[in-house]
Amino acid sequence: MAAGTLIFLIIGGAGVAVLALALLGTELAHIGNPDIDGPISLEAVAAFAGVLGFGGAIANELLGGGGVGQIVAAGTLGTLAAVPAGWLASRISRAARNMRTDATPTRNDLVGALGVVVTPIPTAGYGEVRVRIAGQPVKLNAKSERPIATGAQIFVVEALSETSVLVETY
């Protein structure tokens, strides 16, 4: 294996390692200042370096990799392969960061929910109910003006807190 190939493989391996860390959210570029955010993402730079290194190593081996001219040609071929990879990584990482998501449910979303009593609700205390919020089952402490038995269908009238509700049967 030629020395140029080894150097290209080290560059490619370092690029892949930085890309893996960047995709796992280690915030490598934010070491000095947490507000650093440039026009080129760390993922794009890492993908560019990875493809440049491995593409350059492949090209260097195919070209014979003996002279400086062949190493420069291999680097040029590696760069031609790396530009689309960097652009693609930039687009994918931007799409992941800007992905639209549903709003987080709040206590106001509890009002009007239908559910079932899972622990009996006494007159002067709390029981438990299971309701569906945003399609997910949620178990809450429940209070009622009159006792309600296990298995009864309920309607949430008021959210007393984030984890407790006032309910009525329906």
mmCIF file with all atom_site columns, C-alpha atoms in Angstrom:
data_model
loop_
_atom_site.group_PDB
_atom_site.id
_atom_site.type_symbol
_atom_site.label_atom_id
_atom_site.label_alt_id
_atom_site.label_comp_id
_atom_site.label_asym_id
_atom_site.label_entity_id
_atom_site.label_seq_id
_atom_site.pdbx_PDB_ins_code
_atom_site.Cartn_x
_atom_site.Cartn_y
_atom_site.Cartn_z
_atom_site.occupancy
_atom_site.B_iso_or_equiv
_atom_site.pdbx_formal_charge
_atom_site.auth_seq_id
_atom_site.auth_comp_id
_atom_site.auth_asym_id
_atom_site.auth_atom_id
_atom_site.pdbx_PDB_model_num
ATOM 1   C CA . MET A 1 1   ? 0.000   0.000  0.000   1.00 0.00 ? 1   MET A CA 1
ATOM 2   C CA . ALA A 1 2   ? 1.356   3.409  -0.973  1.00 0.00 ? 2   ALA A CA 1
ATOM 3   C CA . ALA A 1 3   ? 1.920   6.170  1.580   1.00 0.00 ? 3   ALA A CA 1
ATOM 4   C CA . GLY A 1 4   ? -0.594  8.397  -0.236  1.00 0.00 ? 4   GLY A CA 1
ATOM 5   C CA . THR A 1 5   ? -3.260  5.713  0.104   1.00 0.00 ? 5   THR A CA 1
ATOM 6   C CA . LEU A 1 6   ? -2.605  5.429  3.824   1.00 0.00 ? 6   LEU A CA 1
ATOM 7   C CA . ILE A 1 7   ? -2.959  9.189  4.275   1.00 0.00 ? 7   ILE A CA 1
ATOM 8   C CA . PHE A 1 8   ? -6.227  9.177  2.326   1.00 0.00 ? 8   PHE A CA 1
ATOM 9   C CA . LEU A 1 9   ? -7.530  6.289  4.476   1.00 0.00 ? 9   LEU A CA 1
ATOM 10  C CA . ILE A 1 10  ? -6.674  8.187  7.669   1.00 0.00 ? 10  ILE A CA 1
ATOM 11  C CA . ILE A 1 11  ? -8.515  11.274 6.359   1.00 0.00 ? 11  ILE A CA 1
ATOM 12  C CA . GLY A 1 12  ? -11.523 9.111  5.445   1.00 0.00 ? 12  GLY A CA 1
ATOM 13  C CA . GLY A 1 13  ? -11.556 7.353  8.812   1.00 0.00 ? 13  GLY A CA 1
ATOM 14  C CA . ALA A 1 14  ? -11.347 10.653 10.680  1.00 0.00 ? 14  ALA A CA 1
ATOM 15  C CA . GLY A 1 15  ? -14.219 12.021 8.568   1.00 0.00 ? 15  GLY A CA 1
ATOM 16  C CA . VAL A 1 16  ? -16.402 9.001  9.310   1.00 0.00 ? 16  VAL A CA 1
ATOM 17  C CA . ALA A 1 17  ? -15.604 9.220  13.044  1.00 0.00 ? 17  ALA A CA 1
ATOM 18  C CA . VAL A 1 18  ? -16.500 12.926 13.177  1.00 0.00 ? 18  VAL A CA 1
ATOM 19  C CA . LEU A 1 19  ? -19.662 12.268 11.140  1.00 0.00 ? 19  LEU A CA 1
ATOM 20  C CA . ALA A 1 20  ? -20.756 9.535  13.557  1.00 0.00 ? 20  ALA A CA 1
ATOM 21  C CA . LEU A 1 21  ? -20.161 11.818 16.543  1.00 0.00 ? 21  LEU A CA 1
ATOM 22  C CA . ALA A 1 22  ? -21.951 14.725 14.840  1.00 0.00 ? 22  ALA A CA 1
ATOM 23  C CA . LEU A 1 23  ? -24.993 12.591 14.008  1.00 0.00 ? 23  LEU A CA 1
ATOM 24  C CA . LEU A 1 24  ? -25.107 11.334 17.596  1.00 0.00 ? 24  LEU A CA 1
ATOM 25  C CA . GLY A 1 25  ? -25.388 14.950 18.744  1.00 0.00 ? 25  GLY A CA 1
ATOM 26  C CA . THR A 1 26  ? -22.066 15.540 20.476  1.00 0.00 ? 26  THR A CA 1
ATOM 27  C CA . GLU A 1 27  ? -21.930 19.186 19.332  1.00 0.00 ? 27  GLU A CA 1
ATOM 28  C CA . LEU A 1 28  ? -18.213 19.083 18.471  1.00 0.00 ? 28  LEU A CA 1
ATOM 29  C CA . ALA A 1 29  ? -18.249 22.497 16.832  1.00 0.00 ? 29  ALA A CA 1
ATOM 30  C CA . HIS A 1 30  ? -19.681 24.127 19.937  1.00 0.00 ? 30  HIS A CA 1
ATOM 31  C CA . ILE A 1 31  ? -16.635 23.619 22.169  1.00 0.00 ? 31  ILE A CA 1
ATOM 32  C CA . GLY A 1 32  ? -15.657 27.318 22.396  1.00 0.00 ? 32  GLY A CA 1
ATOM 33  C CA . ASN A 1 33  ? -19.034 28.997 22.011  1.00 0.00 ? 33  ASN A CA 1
ATOM 34  C CA . PRO A 1 34  ? -22.463 27.313 22.171  1.00 0.00 ? 34  PRO A CA 1
ATOM 35  C CA . ASP A 1 35  ? -23.941 29.878 19.760  1.00 0.00 ? 35  ASP A CA 1
ATOM 36  C CA . ILE A 1 36  ? -21.634 29.040 16.842  1.00 0.00 ? 36  ILE A CA 1
ATOM 37  C CA . ASP A 1 37  ? -23.730 28.176 13.816  1.00 0.00 ? 37  ASP A CA 1
ATOM 38  C CA . GLY A 1 38  ? -22.228 28.734 10.407  1.00 0.00 ? 38  GLY A CA 1
ATOM 39  C CA . PRO A 1 39  ? -23.468 28.221 6.870   1.00 0.00 ? 39  PRO A CA 1
ATOM 40  C CA . ILE A 1 40  ? -21.822 24.774 6.624   1.00 0.00 ? 40  ILE A CA 1
ATOM 41  C CA . SER A 1 41  ? -22.807 22.088 9.112   1.00 0.00 ? 41  SER A CA 1
ATOM 42  C CA . LEU A 1 42  ? -20.349 19.810 10.861  1.00 0.00 ? 42  LEU A CA 1
ATOM 43  C CA . GLU A 1 43  ? -22.110 16.837 9.279   1.00 0.00 ? 43  GLU A CA 1
ATOM 44  C CA . ALA A 1 44  ? -21.409 18.231 5.789   1.00 0.00 ? 44  ALA A CA 1
ATOM 45  C CA . VAL A 1 45  ? -17.723 18.815 6.529   1.00 0.00 ? 45  VAL A CA 1
ATOM 46  C CA . ALA A 1 46  ? -17.337 15.346 8.066   1.00 0.00 ? 46  ALA A CA 1
ATOM 47  C CA . ALA A 1 47  ? -19.099 13.637 5.142   1.00 0.00 ? 47  ALA A CA 1
ATOM 48  C CA . PHE A 1 48  ? -16.945 15.593 2.701   1.00 0.00 ? 48  PHE A CA 1
ATOM 49  C CA . ALA A 1 49  ? -13.745 14.546 4.516   1.00 0.00 ? 49  ALA A CA 1
ATOM 50  C CA . GLY A 1 50  ? -14.837 10.902 4.733   1.00 0.00 ? 50  GLY A CA 1
ATOM 51  C CA . VAL A 1 51  ? -15.654 10.566 1.062   1.00 0.00 ? 51  VAL A CA 1
ATOM 52  C CA . LEU A 1 52  ? -12.587 12.596 0.054   1.00 0.00 ? 52  LEU A CA 1
ATOM 53  C CA . GLY A 1 53  ? -10.362 10.237 2.041   1.00 0.00 ? 53  GLY A CA 1
ATOM 54  C CA . PHE A 1 54  ? -11.868 6.950  0.898   1.00 0.00 ? 54  PHE A CA 1
ATOM 55  C CA . GLY A 1 55  ? -12.434 8.137  -2.676  1.00 0.00 ? 55  GLY A CA 1
ATOM 56  C CA . GLY A 1 56  ? -8.869  9.421  -2.804  1.00 0.00 ? 56  GLY A CA 1
ATOM 57  C CA . ALA A 1 57  ? -7.534  6.111  -1.452  1.00 0.00 ? 57  ALA A CA 1
ATOM 58  C CA . ILE A 1 58  ? -9.429  4.120  -4.101  1.00 0.00 ? 58  ILE A CA 1
ATOM 59  C CA . ALA A 1 59  ? -8.298  6.459  -6.874  1.00 0.00 ? 59  ALA A CA 1
ATOM 60  C CA . ASN A 1 60  ? -4.701  6.420  -5.604  1.00 0.00 ? 60  ASN A CA 1
ATOM 61  C CA . GLU A 1 61  ? -4.594  2.614  -5.690  1.00 0.00 ? 61  GLU A CA 1
ATOM 62  C CA . LEU A 1 62  ? -6.152  2.510  -9.170  1.00 0.00 ? 62  LEU A CA 1
ATOM 63  C CA . LEU A 1 63  ? -3.664  5.101  -10.480 1.00 0.00 ? 63  LEU A CA 1
ATOM 64  C CA . GLY A 1 64  ? -0.653  3.365  -8.997  1.00 0.00 ? 64  GLY A CA 1
ATOM 65  C CA . GLY A 1 65  ? -0.057  6.024  -6.319  1.00 0.00 ? 65  GLY A CA 1
ATOM 66  C CA . GLY A 1 66  ? 3.703   6.325  -6.795  1.00 0.00 ? 66  GLY A CA 1
ATOM 67  C CA . GLY A 1 67  ? 4.307   9.954  -7.673  1.00 0.00 ? 67  GLY A CA 1
ATOM 68  C CA . VAL A 1 68  ? 3.137   13.339 -6.517  1.00 0.00 ? 68  VAL A CA 1
ATOM 69  C CA . GLY A 1 69  ? 1.145   13.848 -9.728  1.00 0.00 ? 69  GLY A CA 1
ATOM 70  C CA . GLN A 1 70  ? -0.787  10.624 -9.156  1.00 0.00 ? 70  GLN A CA 1
ATOM 71  C CA . ILE A 1 71  ? -1.547  11.583 -5.540  1.00 0.00 ? 71  ILE A CA 1
ATOM 72  C CA . VAL A 1 72  ? -2.811  15.010 -6.686  1.00 0.00 ? 72  VAL A CA 1
ATOM 73  C CA . ALA A 1 73  ? -4.973  13.305 -9.340  1.00 0.00 ? 73  ALA A CA 1
ATOM 74  C CA . ALA A 1 74  ? -6.327  10.915 -6.693  1.00 0.00 ? 74  ALA A CA 1
ATOM 75  C CA . GLY A 1 75  ? -7.109  13.863 -4.415  1.00 0.00 ? 75  GLY A CA 1
ATOM 76  C CA . THR A 1 76  ? -8.919  15.593 -7.269  1.00 0.00 ? 76  THR A CA 1
ATOM 77  C CA . LEU A 1 77  ? -11.016 12.490 -7.961  1.00 0.00 ? 77  LEU A CA 1
ATOM 78  C CA . GLY A 1 78  ? -11.731 12.158 -4.240  1.00 0.00 ? 78  GLY A CA 1
ATOM 79  C CA . THR A 1 79  ? -12.857 15.794 -4.140  1.00 0.00 ? 79  THR A CA 1
ATOM 80  C CA . LEU A 1 80  ? -15.169 15.251 -7.114  1.00 0.00 ? 80  LEU A CA 1
ATOM 81  C CA . ALA A 1 81  ? -16.822 12.409 -5.208  1.00 0.00 ? 81  ALA A CA 1
ATOM 82  C CA . ALA A 1 82  ? -16.872 14.329 -1.913  1.00 0.00 ? 82  ALA A CA 1
ATOM 83  C CA . VAL A 1 83  ? -18.727 17.446 -3.083  1.00 0.00 ? 83  VAL A CA 1
ATOM 84  C CA . PRO A 1 84  ? -22.073 15.664 -3.695  1.00 0.00 ? 84  PRO A CA 1
ATOM 85  C CA . ALA A 1 85  ? -21.662 13.692 -0.448  1.00 0.00 ? 85  ALA A CA 1
ATOM 86  C CA . GLY A 1 86  ? -21.107 16.883 1.570   1.00 0.00 ? 86  GLY A CA 1
ATOM 87  C CA . TRP A 1 87  ? -24.075 18.557 -0.097  1.00 0.00 ? 87  TRP A CA 1
ATOM 88  C CA . LEU A 1 88  ? -26.302 15.539 0.591   1.00 0.00 ? 88  LEU A CA 1
ATOM 89  C CA . ALA A 1 89  ? -25.216 15.341 4.245   1.00 0.00 ? 89  ALA A CA 1
ATOM 90  C CA . SER A 1 90  ? -25.944 19.062 4.616   1.00 0.00 ? 90  SER A CA 1
ATOM 91  C CA . ARG A 1 91  ? -29.443 18.655 3.171   1.00 0.00 ? 91  ARG A CA 1
ATOM 92  C CA . ILE A 1 92  ? -30.253 15.589 5.293   1.00 0.00 ? 92  ILE A CA 1
ATOM 93  C CA . SER A 1 93  ? -29.002 17.145 8.535   1.00 0.00 ? 93  SER A CA 1
ATOM 94  C CA . ARG A 1 94  ? -30.903 20.393 7.830   1.00 0.00 ? 94  ARG A CA 1
ATOM 95  C CA . ALA A 1 95  ? -34.080 18.418 7.110   1.00 0.00 ? 95  ALA A CA 1
ATOM 96  C CA . ALA A 1 96  ? -33.702 16.496 10.383  1.00 0.00 ? 96  ALA A CA 1
ATOM 97  C CA . ARG A 1 97  ? -33.126 19.677 12.415  1.00 0.00 ? 97  ARG A CA 1
ATOM 98  C CA . ASN A 1 98  ? -36.064 21.543 10.859  1.00 0.00 ? 98  ASN A CA 1
ATOM 99  C CA . MET A 1 99  ? -38.512 18.641 10.918  1.00 0.00 ? 99  MET A CA 1
ATOM 100 C CA . ARG A 1 100 ? -42.023 19.683 11.913  1.00 0.00 ? 100 ARG A CA 1
ATOM 101 C CA . THR A 1 101 ? -43.434 17.942 14.950  1.00 0.00 ? 101 THR A CA 1
ATOM 102 C CA . ASP A 1 102 ? -46.728 18.054 16.782  1.00 0.00 ? 102 ASP A CA 1
ATOM 103 C CA . ALA A 1 103 ? -47.076 20.401 19.718  1.00 0.00 ? 103 ALA A CA 1
ATOM 104 C CA . THR A 1 104 ? -46.469 18.927 23.161  1.00 0.00 ? 104 THR A CA 1
ATOM 105 C CA . PRO A 1 105 ? -49.797 18.232 24.901  1.00 0.00 ? 105 PRO A CA 1
ATOM 106 C CA . THR A 1 106 ? -50.572 20.544 27.832  1.00 0.00 ? 106 THR A CA 1
ATOM 107 C CA . ARG A 1 107 ? -53.057 20.367 30.677  1.00 0.00 ? 107 ARG A CA 1
ATOM 108 C CA . ASN A 1 108 ? -55.594 22.227 28.498  1.00 0.00 ? 108 ASN A CA 1
ATOM 109 C CA . ASP A 1 109 ? -55.610 19.223 26.149  1.00 0.00 ? 109 ASP A CA 1
ATOM 110 C CA . LEU A 1 110 ? -56.892 17.026 28.994  1.00 0.00 ? 110 LEU A CA 1
ATOM 111 C CA . VAL A 1 111 ? -60.267 18.807 29.158  1.00 0.00 ? 111 VAL A CA 1
ATOM 112 C CA . GLY A 1 112 ? -62.834 16.932 27.096  1.00 0.00 ? 112 GLY A CA 1
ATOM 113 C CA . ALA A 1 113 ? -60.880 13.677 26.952  1.00 0.00 ? 113 ALA A CA 1
ATOM 114 C CA . LEU A 1 114 ? -62.796 10.423 27.290  1.00 0.00 ? 114 LEU A CA 1
ATOM 115 C CA . GLY A 1 115 ? -61.481 7.558  29.368  1.00 0.00 ? 115 GLY A CA 1
ATOM 116 C CA . VAL A 1 116 ? -62.094 4.770  31.837  1.00 0.00 ? 116 VAL A CA 1
ATOM 117 C CA . VAL A 1 117 ? -61.657 4.486  35.601  1.00 0.00 ? 117 VAL A CA 1
ATOM 118 C CA . VAL A 1 118 ? -58.816 2.091  36.502  1.00 0.00 ? 118 VAL A CA 1
ATOM 119 C CA . THR A 1 119 ? -58.797 2.681  40.292  1.00 0.00 ? 119 THR A CA 1
ATOM 120 C CA . PRO A 1 120 ? -62.123 3.541  42.007  1.00 0.00 ? 120 PRO A CA 1
ATOM 121 C CA . ILE A 1 121 ? -62.666 7.230  42.716  1.00 0.00 ? 121 ILE A CA 1
ATOM 122 C CA . PRO A 1 122 ? -63.942 7.878  46.286  1.00 0.00 ? 122 PRO A CA 1
ATOM 123 C CA . THR A 1 123 ? -66.059 10.903 47.236  1.00 0.00 ? 123 THR A CA 1
ATOM 124 C CA . ALA A 1 124 ? -63.324 12.675 49.219  1.00 0.00 ? 124 ALA A CA 1
ATOM 125 C CA . GLY A 1 125 ? -60.164 11.478 47.490  1.00 0.00 ? 125 GLY A CA 1
ATOM 126 C CA . TYR A 1 126 ? -58.437 10.516 44.306  1.00 0.00 ? 126 TYR A CA 1
ATOM 127 C CA . GLY A 1 127 ? -58.662 7.467  42.080  1.00 0.00 ? 127 GLY A CA 1
ATOM 128 C CA . GLU A 1 128 ? -57.068 6.842  38.705  1.00 0.00 ? 128 GLU A CA 1
ATOM 129 C CA . VAL A 1 129 ? -58.316 7.115  35.142  1.00 0.00 ? 129 VAL A CA 1
ATOM 130 C CA . ARG A 1 130 ? -56.817 6.250  31.768  1.00 0.00 ? 130 ARG A CA 1
ATOM 131 C CA . VAL A 1 131 ? -57.466 8.691  28.908  1.00 0.00 ? 131 VAL A CA 1
ATOM 132 C CA . ARG A 1 132 ? -56.047 9.110  25.422  1.00 0.00 ? 132 ARG A CA 1
ATOM 133 C CA . ILE A 1 133 ? -54.177 12.327 24.685  1.00 0.00 ? 133 ILE A CA 1
ATOM 134 C CA . ALA A 1 134 ? -52.750 12.791 21.179  1.00 0.00 ? 134 ALA A CA 1
ATOM 135 C CA . GLY A 1 135 ? -53.373 9.095  20.566  1.00 0.00 ? 135 GLY A CA 1
ATOM 136 C CA . GLN A 1 136 ? -51.372 7.943  23.590  1.00 0.00 ? 136 GLN A CA 1
ATOM 137 C CA . PRO A 1 137 ? -52.863 6.380  26.731  1.00 0.00 ? 137 PRO A CA 1
ATOM 138 C CA . VAL A 1 138 ? -52.190 8.483  29.830  1.00 0.00 ? 138 VAL A CA 1
ATOM 139 C CA . LYS A 1 139 ? -52.934 7.473  33.415  1.00 0.00 ? 139 LYS A CA 1
ATOM 140 C CA . LEU A 1 140 ? -53.995 10.375 35.658  1.00 0.00 ? 140 LEU A CA 1
ATOM 141 C CA . ASN A 1 141 ? -55.139 10.957 39.225  1.00 0.00 ? 141 ASN A CA 1
ATOM 142 C CA . ALA A 1 142 ? -58.842 11.705 39.190  1.00 0.00 ? 142 ALA A CA 1
ATOM 143 C CA . LYS A 1 143 ? -61.308 13.380 41.516  1.00 0.00 ? 143 LYS A CA 1
ATOM 144 C CA . SER A 1 144 ? -65.088 13.418 41.259  1.00 0.00 ? 144 SER A CA 1
ATOM 145 C CA . GLU A 1 145 ? -68.052 14.956 43.097  1.00 0.00 ? 145 GLU A CA 1
ATOM 146 C CA . ARG A 1 146 ? -69.448 11.455 43.647  1.00 0.00 ? 146 ARG A CA 1
ATOM 147 C CA . PRO A 1 147 ? -67.823 8.009  43.820  1.00 0.00 ? 147 PRO A CA 1
ATOM 148 C CA . ILE A 1 148 ? -67.149 6.221  40.538  1.00 0.00 ? 148 ILE A CA 1
ATOM 149 C CA . ALA A 1 149 ? -66.438 2.480  40.253  1.00 0.00 ? 149 ALA A CA 1
ATOM 150 C CA . THR A 1 150 ? -63.679 0.780  38.269  1.00 0.00 ? 150 THR A CA 1
ATOM 151 C CA . GLY A 1 151 ? -64.500 0.344  34.581  1.00 0.00 ? 151 GLY A CA 1
ATOM 152 C CA . ALA A 1 152 ? -66.882 3.306  34.351  1.00 0.00 ? 152 ALA A CA 1
ATOM 153 C CA . GLN A 1 153 ? -66.601 5.532  31.288  1.00 0.00 ? 153 GLN A CA 1
ATOM 154 C CA . ILE A 1 154 ? -65.603 9.083  32.216  1.00 0.00 ? 154 ILE A CA 1
ATOM 155 C CA . PHE A 1 155 ? -65.327 12.547 30.704  1.00 0.00 ? 155 PHE A CA 1
ATOM 156 C CA . VAL A 1 156 ? -62.672 15.031 31.891  1.00 0.00 ? 156 VAL A CA 1
ATOM 157 C CA . VAL A 1 157 ? -64.363 18.234 33.042  1.00 0.00 ? 157 VAL A CA 1
ATOM 158 C CA . GLU A 1 158 ? -61.351 20.153 34.384  1.00 0.00 ? 158 GLU A CA 1
ATOM 159 C CA . ALA A 1 159 ? -57.580 19.744 34.613  1.00 0.00 ? 159 ALA A CA 1
ATOM 160 C CA . LEU A 1 160 ? -56.672 20.370 38.259  1.00 0.00 ? 160 LEU A CA 1
ATOM 161 C CA . SER A 1 161 ? -52.945 20.031 37.545  1.00 0.00 ? 161 SER A CA 1
ATOM 162 C CA . GLU A 1 162 ? -50.666 18.403 34.960  1.00 0.00 ? 162 GLU A CA 1
ATOM 163 C CA . THR A 1 163 ? -51.398 14.954 36.480  1.00 0.00 ? 163 THR A CA 1
ATOM 164 C CA . SER A 1 164 ? -54.837 15.245 38.059  1.00 0.00 ? 164 SER A CA 1
ATOM 165 C CA . VAL A 1 165 ? -58.296 15.878 36.640  1.00 0.00 ? 165 VAL A CA 1
ATOM 166 C CA . LEU A 1 166 ? -61.912 16.375 37.694  1.00 0.00 ? 166 LEU A CA 1
ATOM 167 C CA . VAL A 1 167 ? -64.167 13.842 35.954  1.00 0.00 ? 167 VAL A CA 1
ATOM 168 C CA . GLU A 1 168 ? -67.814 12.899 35.493  1.00 0.00 ? 168 GLU A CA 1
ATOM 169 C CA . THR A 1 169 ? -69.415 9.758  34.149  1.00 0.00 ? 169 THR A CA 1
ATOM 170 C CA . TYR A 1 170 ? -71.170 9.763  30.815  1.00 0.00 ? 170 TYR A CA 1
#
